[in-house]
Short mmCIF file of C-alpha atoms in Angstrom, two decimals:
data_model
loop_
_atom_site.label_atom_id
_atom_site.label_comp_id
_atom_site.label_asym_id
_atom_site.label_seq_id
_atom_site.Cartn_x
_atom_site.Cartn_y
_atom_site.Cartn_z
CA MET A 121 62.60 118.46 113.68
CA GLN A 122 64.69 119.26 110.59
CA THR A 123 64.93 116.67 107.90
CA VAL A 124 68.28 115.72 106.35
CA MET A 125 67.30 117.54 103.13
CA GLU A 126 66.49 120.77 104.99
CA ILE A 127 69.75 120.71 106.78
CA PHE A 128 71.67 120.10 103.52
CA LEU A 129 69.87 122.95 101.67
CA ILE A 130 70.56 125.32 104.63
CA LYS A 131 74.23 124.55 104.62
CA LEU A 132 74.46 124.65 100.87
CA LEU A 133 72.82 128.14 100.83
CA GLN A 134 75.13 129.44 103.33
CA PHE A 135 78.13 127.95 101.56
CA LEU A 136 77.20 129.37 98.23
CA LEU A 137 76.40 132.88 99.73
CA ALA A 138 79.78 132.99 101.55
CA ILE A 139 81.82 131.78 98.60
CA SER A 140 80.07 134.04 96.15
CA LEU A 141 80.79 136.98 98.26
CA LEU A 142 84.46 136.13 98.87
CA VAL A 143 85.15 135.43 95.22
CA LEU A 144 83.23 138.47 94.08
CA LEU A 145 85.30 140.80 96.35
CA HIS A 146 88.63 138.93 95.81
CA GLU A 147 88.35 139.53 92.04
CA GLY A 148 87.22 142.90 92.76
CA GLY A 149 90.49 143.66 94.41
CA HIS A 150 92.25 142.71 91.14
CA PHE A 151 89.70 144.75 89.21
CA PHE A 152 90.09 147.84 91.45
CA PHE A 153 93.94 148.00 91.03
CA SER A 154 93.80 147.32 87.27
CA LYS A 155 91.42 150.23 86.72
CA LEU A 156 93.37 152.44 89.05
CA PHE A 157 96.52 151.91 86.84
CA GLY A 158 94.78 152.05 83.48
CA VAL A 159 94.83 148.34 82.81
CA ARG A 160 91.97 146.88 80.68
CA VAL A 161 89.96 144.12 82.32
CA GLU A 162 88.38 142.00 79.45
CA LYS A 163 86.33 139.64 81.63
CA PHE A 164 85.09 139.73 85.19
CA TYR A 165 83.62 136.32 86.18
CA MET A 166 81.95 134.73 89.06
CA PHE A 167 82.92 131.04 88.78
CA PHE A 168 84.75 129.56 85.62
CA ASP A 169 83.06 129.61 82.19
CA ALA A 170 84.89 126.60 80.88
CA GLY A 171 83.42 126.04 77.38
CA ILE A 172 81.72 122.77 76.26
CA GLY A 173 81.59 122.40 72.54
CA LYS A 174 80.01 125.50 71.04
CA TRP A 175 78.85 126.73 74.31
CA ASP A 176 81.10 129.20 75.92
CA GLY A 177 80.38 128.09 79.44
CA SER A 178 78.49 131.27 80.60
CA LEU A 179 75.26 131.02 82.57
CA LEU A 180 74.87 134.74 82.34
CA LYS A 181 76.92 137.54 80.71
CA TRP A 182 76.50 141.09 79.81
CA LYS A 183 78.79 143.98 78.64
CA PRO A 184 77.76 147.55 79.34
CA LYS A 185 77.97 150.22 76.68
CA LYS A 186 81.38 151.91 76.47
CA SER A 187 82.93 149.33 78.62
CA ASP A 188 85.85 147.03 77.79
CA THR A 189 84.78 144.49 80.39
CA GLN A 190 82.35 141.57 79.88
CA TYR A 191 80.80 140.48 83.14
CA GLY A 192 79.32 137.10 83.70
CA ILE A 193 78.70 133.98 85.84
CA GLY A 194 80.25 130.67 84.77
CA TRP A 195 78.98 127.24 85.44
CA LEU A 196 82.06 125.73 87.24
CA PRO A 197 81.93 126.88 90.83
CA LEU A 198 85.68 126.67 91.66
CA GLY A 199 86.35 130.29 92.13
CA GLY A 200 86.30 133.27 89.70
CA TYR A 201 88.67 135.34 87.59
CA CYS A 202 89.51 138.70 86.06
CA LYS A 203 90.91 138.45 82.73
CA ILE A 204 93.45 141.17 82.63
CA ALA A 205 94.75 142.30 79.21
CA GLY A 206 98.33 141.50 78.48
CA MET A 207 98.66 138.79 81.25
CA ILE A 208 99.21 135.10 81.09
CA ASP A 209 96.66 133.73 83.48
CA GLU A 210 94.30 130.60 83.83
CA SER A 211 92.64 131.66 80.50
CA PHE A 212 95.81 130.58 78.64
CA ASP A 213 95.31 133.22 76.08
CA THR A 214 98.78 133.32 74.46
CA ASP A 215 97.58 134.87 71.16
CA GLN A 216 97.16 138.19 72.75
CA MET A 217 100.83 137.89 74.00
CA LYS A 218 102.02 137.58 70.38
CA GLN A 219 100.58 140.94 69.42
CA PRO A 220 102.52 144.24 69.90
CA GLU A 221 102.42 145.63 73.42
CA GLN A 222 99.55 148.28 74.10
CA PRO A 223 99.73 150.97 76.88
CA TRP A 224 96.58 149.65 78.45
CA GLU A 225 98.11 146.13 79.02
CA PHE A 226 99.38 144.64 82.22
CA ARG A 227 102.77 143.77 80.67
CA THR A 228 103.54 147.37 79.87
CA LYS A 229 102.98 148.67 83.41
CA PRO A 230 105.80 149.09 85.98
CA ALA A 231 106.53 146.15 88.19
CA TRP A 232 105.24 147.75 91.32
CA GLN A 233 101.91 148.36 89.74
CA ARG A 234 101.61 144.92 88.52
CA LEU A 235 102.59 143.69 91.91
CA LEU A 236 99.67 145.70 93.58
CA ILE A 237 97.26 144.35 90.92
CA MET A 238 98.21 140.76 91.78
CA ILE A 239 98.01 141.11 95.53
CA GLY A 240 94.72 143.16 95.33
CA GLY A 241 92.56 139.98 95.77
CA VAL A 242 94.48 138.73 98.77
CA LEU A 243 94.53 142.27 100.30
CA VAL A 244 90.79 142.54 99.93
CA ASN A 245 90.05 139.19 101.51
CA PHE A 246 92.39 139.81 104.42
CA LEU A 247 90.95 143.16 105.11
CA LEU A 248 87.39 141.86 104.74
CA ALA A 249 87.98 139.21 107.30
CA LEU A 250 89.37 141.74 109.74
CA PHE A 251 86.27 144.06 109.08
CA ILE A 252 83.81 141.07 109.49
CA TYR A 253 85.40 140.09 112.82
CA ALA A 254 85.17 143.67 114.01
CA MET A 255 81.48 144.02 113.08
CA VAL A 256 80.77 140.63 114.66
CA LEU A 257 82.31 141.85 117.93
CA PHE A 258 80.41 145.14 117.73
CA THR A 259 77.13 143.58 117.01
CA TRP A 260 77.18 140.42 119.19
CA GLY A 261 80.24 140.92 121.44
CA GLU A 262 82.03 137.92 122.67
CA THR A 263 80.52 135.28 124.80
CA TYR A 264 82.51 132.28 126.22
CA VAL A 265 82.95 130.12 129.29
CA PRO A 266 86.50 130.60 130.72
CA THR A 267 88.18 127.21 130.89
CA LYS A 268 89.17 127.78 134.56
CA ASP A 269 85.40 128.00 135.37
CA MET A 270 84.57 124.64 133.67
CA THR A 271 84.07 123.06 137.11
CA LEU A 272 83.06 119.59 135.84
CA GLY A 273 86.63 119.25 134.50
CA MET A 274 87.84 117.49 131.42
CA LYS A 275 87.95 113.94 130.23
CA PHE A 276 91.43 112.76 128.92
CA SER A 277 92.68 110.08 126.66
CA GLN A 278 95.13 107.25 127.68
CA GLU A 279 97.91 109.13 126.17
CA ALA A 280 97.04 112.25 128.18
CA LYS A 281 96.84 110.21 131.32
CA ALA A 282 100.21 108.71 130.67
CA LEU A 283 101.65 112.31 130.95
CA GLY A 284 100.01 112.80 134.35
CA PHE A 285 96.46 114.22 133.52
CA GLU A 286 93.42 112.86 135.35
CA ASP A 287 89.82 112.82 134.42
CA GLY A 288 88.18 115.80 136.14
CA ASP A 289 91.22 118.06 136.02
CA ILE A 290 90.31 121.69 135.07
CA LEU A 291 92.84 123.03 132.54
CA LEU A 292 94.25 126.42 133.60
CA GLY A 293 96.99 127.04 131.10
CA THR A 294 100.56 126.17 130.15
CA ASP A 295 103.93 127.86 130.09
CA ARG A 296 102.78 129.48 127.02
CA GLY A 297 99.90 131.27 128.70
CA THR A 298 96.57 131.03 130.46
CA PHE A 299 93.67 129.36 128.62
CA LYS A 300 90.82 131.70 127.76
CA ALA A 301 88.28 129.31 126.55
CA PHE A 302 88.05 125.63 125.40
CA THR A 303 88.86 126.16 121.72
CA GLY A 304 91.47 124.94 119.25
CA ASP A 305 94.03 127.05 120.99
CA VAL A 306 93.99 124.71 123.90
CA TYR A 307 95.16 121.82 121.71
CA ARG A 308 97.75 124.09 120.04
CA ASP A 309 99.26 125.28 123.35
CA LEU A 310 99.23 121.76 124.87
CA SER A 311 101.10 120.45 121.75
CA LYS A 312 103.92 122.89 122.14
CA ALA A 313 103.99 123.15 125.95
CA ARG A 314 106.66 122.09 128.36
CA GLU A 315 104.40 122.58 131.31
CA ALA A 316 100.56 122.47 131.86
CA THR A 317 98.68 123.64 134.91
CA VAL A 318 95.42 122.08 136.15
CA MET A 319 93.18 122.46 139.02
CA ARG A 320 92.79 119.12 140.79
CA ASN A 321 90.48 118.66 143.83
CA GLY A 322 91.04 122.34 144.59
CA THR A 323 94.83 122.28 144.26
CA GLU A 324 96.88 123.55 141.28
CA LYS A 325 99.12 120.88 139.84
CA THR A 326 101.84 121.24 137.31
CA ILE A 327 102.30 118.49 134.69
CA ALA A 328 105.43 118.13 132.55
CA MET A 329 104.85 118.09 128.82
CA PRO A 330 107.14 116.89 125.98
CA GLY A 331 106.74 120.00 123.92
CA ASN A 332 106.25 118.33 120.60
CA LEU A 333 102.95 116.54 120.63
CA ASN A 334 101.33 115.95 117.17
CA LEU A 335 98.41 118.25 116.94
CA LEU A 336 96.52 116.07 114.40
CA ASP A 337 96.96 113.00 116.57
CA MET A 338 95.55 114.88 119.56
CA LEU A 339 92.49 115.89 117.66
CA GLN A 340 91.84 112.76 115.55
CA SER A 341 92.47 110.17 118.29
CA THR A 342 89.45 108.39 119.79
CA PRO A 343 88.84 109.48 122.31
CA ARG A 344 90.42 113.03 121.82
CA PHE A 345 93.47 113.97 123.96
CA VAL A 346 91.15 116.13 126.03
CA ALA A 347 87.50 117.22 125.81
CA PRO A 348 85.13 118.94 128.34
CA LEU A 349 83.60 116.26 130.60
CA VAL A 350 79.87 115.98 129.58
CA PRO A 351 77.60 114.03 132.05
CA ALA A 352 75.65 111.22 130.48
CA VAL A 353 72.41 112.90 131.65
CA VAL A 354 69.56 112.73 129.28
CA ASP A 355 68.16 116.10 128.05
CA SER A 356 65.84 114.94 125.32
CA ILE A 357 64.83 111.74 123.64
CA LEU A 358 64.21 111.13 119.94
CA THR A 359 60.80 109.84 118.97
CA ASP A 360 60.72 106.12 118.10
CA SER A 361 64.27 105.72 119.22
CA PRO A 362 65.92 102.96 121.34
CA ALA A 363 66.03 105.25 124.15
CA ALA A 364 62.28 105.93 123.96
CA ALA A 365 61.57 102.17 123.91
CA SER A 366 63.67 101.65 126.99
CA GLY A 367 61.51 104.03 129.17
CA MET A 368 64.34 106.45 129.59
CA GLN A 369 63.27 109.88 130.70
CA LYS A 370 64.68 113.44 130.74
CA GLY A 371 67.02 113.76 133.75
CA ASP A 372 68.01 110.13 133.69
CA LYS A 373 71.75 109.37 133.89
CA ILE A 374 73.36 106.41 132.08
CA VAL A 375 75.76 104.52 134.35
CA ALA A 376 76.68 101.52 132.39
CA ILE A 377 76.67 99.76 128.92
CA ASN A 378 77.03 95.99 128.45
CA GLY A 379 78.11 95.78 132.09
CA LYS A 380 80.81 98.27 131.83
CA ASN A 381 80.53 101.31 133.94
CA VAL A 382 80.47 104.77 132.26
CA ASP A 383 81.12 107.99 134.05
CA SER A 384 80.31 110.40 131.37
CA PHE A 385 78.73 110.91 128.04
CA ASN A 386 82.37 111.00 126.64
CA GLU A 387 82.93 107.49 128.02
CA LEU A 388 79.55 106.31 126.59
CA THR A 389 80.47 107.59 123.10
CA ASP A 390 83.74 105.86 123.25
CA GLN A 391 82.14 102.55 124.12
CA LEU A 392 79.59 103.02 121.25
CA GLY A 393 82.52 103.81 118.99
CA ARG A 394 84.18 100.46 119.86
CA LEU A 395 80.83 98.68 119.02
CA SER A 396 80.65 100.69 115.74
CA ASP A 397 84.21 99.58 114.86
CA ALA A 398 83.45 95.84 115.63
CA LEU A 399 80.26 96.16 113.52
CA VAL A 400 82.46 96.92 110.38
CA ASP A 401 84.13 93.41 110.81
CA ALA A 402 80.67 91.67 111.21
CA LYS A 403 80.38 88.84 108.65
CA THR A 404 76.54 88.32 108.69
CA SER A 405 73.41 90.30 109.46
CA ALA A 406 72.96 88.14 112.57
CA ASP A 407 76.46 89.26 113.83
CA SER A 408 75.35 92.85 113.14
CA LEU A 409 72.25 92.49 115.01
CA SER A 410 74.05 90.88 117.98
CA LEU A 411 76.40 93.73 118.29
CA ARG A 412 73.49 96.22 118.17
CA GLN A 413 71.75 94.50 121.03
CA VAL A 414 73.10 96.05 124.15
CA THR A 415 72.21 96.32 127.82
CA LEU A 416 72.01 99.61 129.59
CA ALA A 417 71.73 100.74 133.23
CA TYR A 418 70.50 104.23 134.05
CA GLU A 419 69.67 106.01 137.18
CA ARG A 420 66.56 108.06 137.95
CA TYR A 421 66.61 110.58 140.89
CA ASN A 422 63.62 111.42 143.05
CA ALA A 423 63.27 113.14 146.39
CA ALA A 424 63.56 109.90 148.33
CA ASP A 425 65.99 107.74 146.54
CA THR A 426 68.04 106.94 143.39
CA ILE A 427 66.50 104.01 141.37
CA THR A 428 68.68 102.02 138.76
CA PHE A 429 66.85 100.62 135.88
CA PRO A 430 68.21 97.92 133.56
CA ALA A 431 67.21 98.13 129.87
CA SER A 432 67.83 95.90 126.91
CA ILE A 433 67.78 97.85 123.59
CA THR A 434 68.69 97.52 119.91
CA LEU A 435 70.88 100.39 118.79
CA THR A 436 69.94 102.01 115.51
CA GLU A 437 72.02 100.91 112.37
CA ASP A 438 74.39 103.84 112.97
CA MET A 439 74.88 102.64 116.58
CA LYS A 440 72.89 105.38 118.29
CA ILE A 441 70.85 105.26 121.37
CA GLY A 442 68.64 108.18 120.42
CA PHE A 443 69.01 110.74 123.11
CA MET A 444 70.66 114.26 123.55
CA PRO A 445 72.81 114.87 126.59
CA ARG A 446 72.28 117.87 128.76
CA ASN A 447 74.17 120.93 127.48
CA ILE A 448 77.04 121.57 129.76
CA ILE A 449 76.86 125.27 129.01
CA GLU A 450 73.70 125.44 131.24
CA ASP A 451 75.96 124.30 134.12
CA TYR A 452 78.30 127.15 133.68
CA THR A 453 78.32 131.03 133.98
CA GLU A 454 79.25 132.55 130.69
CA THR A 455 81.43 135.59 130.26
CA HIS A 456 80.20 138.35 127.80
CA VAL A 457 82.34 141.14 126.56
CA SER A 458 80.72 143.91 124.66
CA TYR A 459 82.73 146.34 122.32
CA SER A 460 81.90 149.80 121.18
CA PHE A 461 82.08 150.66 117.57
CA PHE A 462 85.57 151.99 117.74
CA GLU A 463 86.73 149.34 120.26
CA SER A 464 85.65 146.61 117.88
CA PHE A 465 88.24 147.46 115.15
CA PRO A 466 91.49 146.84 117.11
CA ALA A 467 89.75 143.92 118.75
CA GLY A 468 88.71 142.45 115.26
CA VAL A 469 92.26 142.95 113.96
CA LYS A 470 93.60 141.11 116.98
CA TYR A 471 91.08 138.30 116.58
CA GLY A 472 91.63 137.98 112.89
CA TRP A 473 95.52 137.99 113.21
CA HIS A 474 95.20 135.27 115.92
CA VAL A 475 93.06 133.14 113.59
CA LEU A 476 95.56 133.56 110.75
CA GLY A 477 98.44 132.73 113.12
CA GLY A 478 96.66 129.45 114.20
CA TYR A 479 95.90 128.52 110.59
CA VAL A 480 99.47 129.13 109.36
CA SER A 481 100.97 127.10 112.22
CA ASP A 482 98.74 124.17 111.44
CA MET A 483 99.70 124.17 107.73
CA LYS A 484 102.80 122.16 108.52
CA TYR A 485 100.58 118.99 109.04
CA VAL A 486 99.20 119.21 105.55
CA PHE A 487 102.46 117.74 104.34
CA THR A 488 102.13 114.68 106.54
CA LYS A 489 100.23 111.49 105.78
CA SER A 490 97.56 112.07 108.39
CA GLY A 491 97.30 115.65 107.36
CA ALA A 492 96.83 114.82 103.64
CA LYS A 493 93.94 112.59 104.75
CA SER A 494 92.37 115.35 106.72
CA LEU A 495 92.04 117.60 103.72
CA GLY A 496 88.47 118.44 102.89
CA GLY A 497 86.68 119.72 99.78
CA PHE A 498 83.59 121.57 99.26
CA GLY A 499 81.52 119.00 101.37
CA THR A 500 83.83 119.49 104.37
CA ILE A 501 83.61 123.34 104.03
CA GLY A 502 79.90 123.21 103.72
CA ASN A 503 79.51 121.10 106.86
CA LEU A 504 81.38 123.78 108.84
CA PHE A 505 78.20 125.93 108.57
CA PRO A 506 75.40 125.47 111.08
CA ALA A 507 72.33 123.30 110.41
CA THR A 508 70.00 126.41 111.14
CA TRP A 509 70.48 129.83 109.69
CA ASP A 510 72.44 131.78 112.23
CA TRP A 511 73.89 135.15 111.08
CA HIS A 512 76.47 135.14 113.86
CA ALA A 513 77.87 131.80 112.97
CA PHE A 514 77.69 132.59 109.10
CA TRP A 515 79.74 135.79 109.39
CA LEU A 516 82.24 134.12 111.61
CA MET A 517 82.64 131.19 109.01
CA THR A 518 82.76 133.63 106.18
CA ALA A 519 85.56 135.71 107.80
CA PHE A 520 87.45 132.41 108.53
CA LEU A 521 87.08 131.23 104.91
CA SER A 522 88.22 134.78 103.73
CA ILE A 523 91.35 134.35 105.60
CA ILE A 524 91.95 130.87 104.18
CA LEU A 525 91.30 132.15 100.63
CA ALA A 526 93.80 135.05 101.18
CA PHE A 527 96.39 132.69 102.59
CA MET A 528 95.99 129.89 99.99
CA ASN A 529 96.08 132.46 97.22
CA ILE A 530 99.34 134.04 98.24
CA LEU A 531 101.11 130.61 98.35
CA PRO A 532 104.01 130.80 95.71
CA ILE A 533 102.21 128.32 93.29
CA PRO A 534 102.05 129.37 89.61
CA ALA A 535 98.38 129.91 88.48
CA LEU A 536 97.69 131.37 92.05
CA ASP A 537 98.23 135.06 92.85
CA GLY A 538 101.26 134.02 95.05
CA GLY A 539 102.99 132.48 91.99
CA HIS A 540 102.73 135.69 90.01
CA VAL A 541 103.89 137.77 92.91
CA LEU A 542 106.92 135.31 93.25
CA PHE A 543 107.90 136.01 89.64
CA LEU A 544 107.28 139.73 89.92
CA ILE A 545 109.66 139.96 93.05
CA TYR A 546 112.15 137.93 90.93
CA GLU A 547 111.87 140.56 88.16
CA MET A 548 112.07 143.51 90.64
CA ILE A 549 115.23 142.07 92.14
CA THR A 550 117.06 140.89 88.93
CA GLY A 551 115.70 143.45 86.48
CA ARG A 552 114.64 140.52 84.20
CA LYS A 553 111.24 139.31 83.16
CA PRO A 554 110.59 135.56 82.99
CA SER A 555 109.84 134.81 79.24
CA ASP A 556 106.23 134.31 78.13
CA ASP A 557 107.04 130.68 77.22
CA PHE A 558 108.30 130.03 80.79
CA MET A 559 105.08 131.77 82.19
CA VAL A 560 102.77 129.73 80.14
CA LYS A 561 104.44 126.42 81.26
CA ALA A 562 104.59 127.54 84.91
CA GLU A 563 100.89 128.38 84.54
CA TYR A 564 100.01 124.97 83.25
CA VAL A 565 102.06 123.28 86.13
CA GLY A 566 100.51 125.41 88.81
CA PHE A 567 97.00 124.90 87.35
CA GLY A 568 97.69 121.13 87.51
CA ILE A 569 98.78 121.37 91.13
CA VAL A 570 95.60 123.18 92.10
CA ILE A 571 93.33 120.82 90.25
CA LEU A 572 95.24 117.87 91.87
CA LEU A 573 94.63 119.39 95.32
CA LEU A 574 90.86 119.88 94.55
CA ILE A 575 90.63 116.31 93.49
CA VAL A 576 92.40 114.93 96.62
CA ALA A 577 90.38 117.06 98.95
CA ASN A 578 87.09 116.26 97.40
CA LEU A 579 87.93 112.56 97.02
CA ASN A 580 88.65 112.49 100.75
CA ASP A 581 85.10 113.97 101.20
CA VAL A 582 83.62 111.10 99.26
CA LEU A 583 85.72 108.45 101.07
CA ARG A 584 84.49 109.76 104.39
CA TRP A 585 80.85 109.82 103.24
CA ILE A 586 80.96 106.06 102.20
CA GLY A 587 82.88 105.31 105.42
CA VAL A 588 86.30 104.18 103.92
CA MET A 589 88.01 107.02 105.88
#
């Protein structure tokens, strides 16, 4: 069994590898177009080399002979940068801009060349994501359980039931289309749908939908708006856990907790969540211990009969019983689609474009109160990687991060590529360049916005870690 430290290190290594690759290739996009148009690149850095005192902030640096570019690795892992001669960027080197213009500087090149230099990083990240998706499909194919084949059905929240859904319904689709697999697209489509179709007891039913459900509320509510129904059947038991002390065995089914019937692992988790919420308000250790002491009822099947066992246990401090439920994927037949080398490219483009579309449509929630709270920093991103080293999952996550990096960088915020693109488009339309003084001030404002977003996102991580959020 993995330790917490082993899981942390595996996730950290995957995160660092993915981010390093994406930053390197992003800056490589700027570098490529700069060299293509004869613009001098003075520094090419992985991570930022913010100086401290007499130290220039470089962990490693070198400059090849007959090269104008210094390559290096900085200590601050917030991205990377290309210091392009004759350009106001995050280095805030205004002294160079006071010197006479040189033919190898960014500022002397035509606007269309400068535009390509600025979008080079975003272009590389987007094309990289599509390429990774194509190669993932070529190498591993696509494996999923069609939603219509999830015969155990789904478990719904009270809000969903108020609309007409019932536990055990099998989701088929909406007026927006048929569901392929149970992914985030299910929630997106349900949030915008006017009608949803389910299979109930062998008969198709149509349920009227409002068409404007809040996606974040659907995902963040406890329990969620909808989730696959997972039987409360024991698959494995952790050593020295409350489950082990109760005599529970693999194959047993939990049917009640504290006298309340539970029909699924979903319902059991909900009940444990309620106890966990109450534990926060406990005044004394005796109150906490009282909440952790629960009674269970579980059933054991044999050839002759079904036997129900009562058990009194003390939950762990994080309110766990100490067992893993049976993986419902084992109850279903998976669909596998293979792609030839040439088939993988259009499939990868379609896949990547779909991922981008979903991400862009979800961005509107960032500007809401609950959306701001859902922002995550490096800890949240790192936790998206699996606890074991899985190349399939790693490359899918890297492709997703590449799309995020491309989209975030093209936002029209000064200090990001999109801010420079915005000013270049303004110049191309009006024929007038923004002044250097304006560009410096805009860069400071944009840099401040980016730092503020980083602080908020990573502060959210800290608050979640200490249990405040």
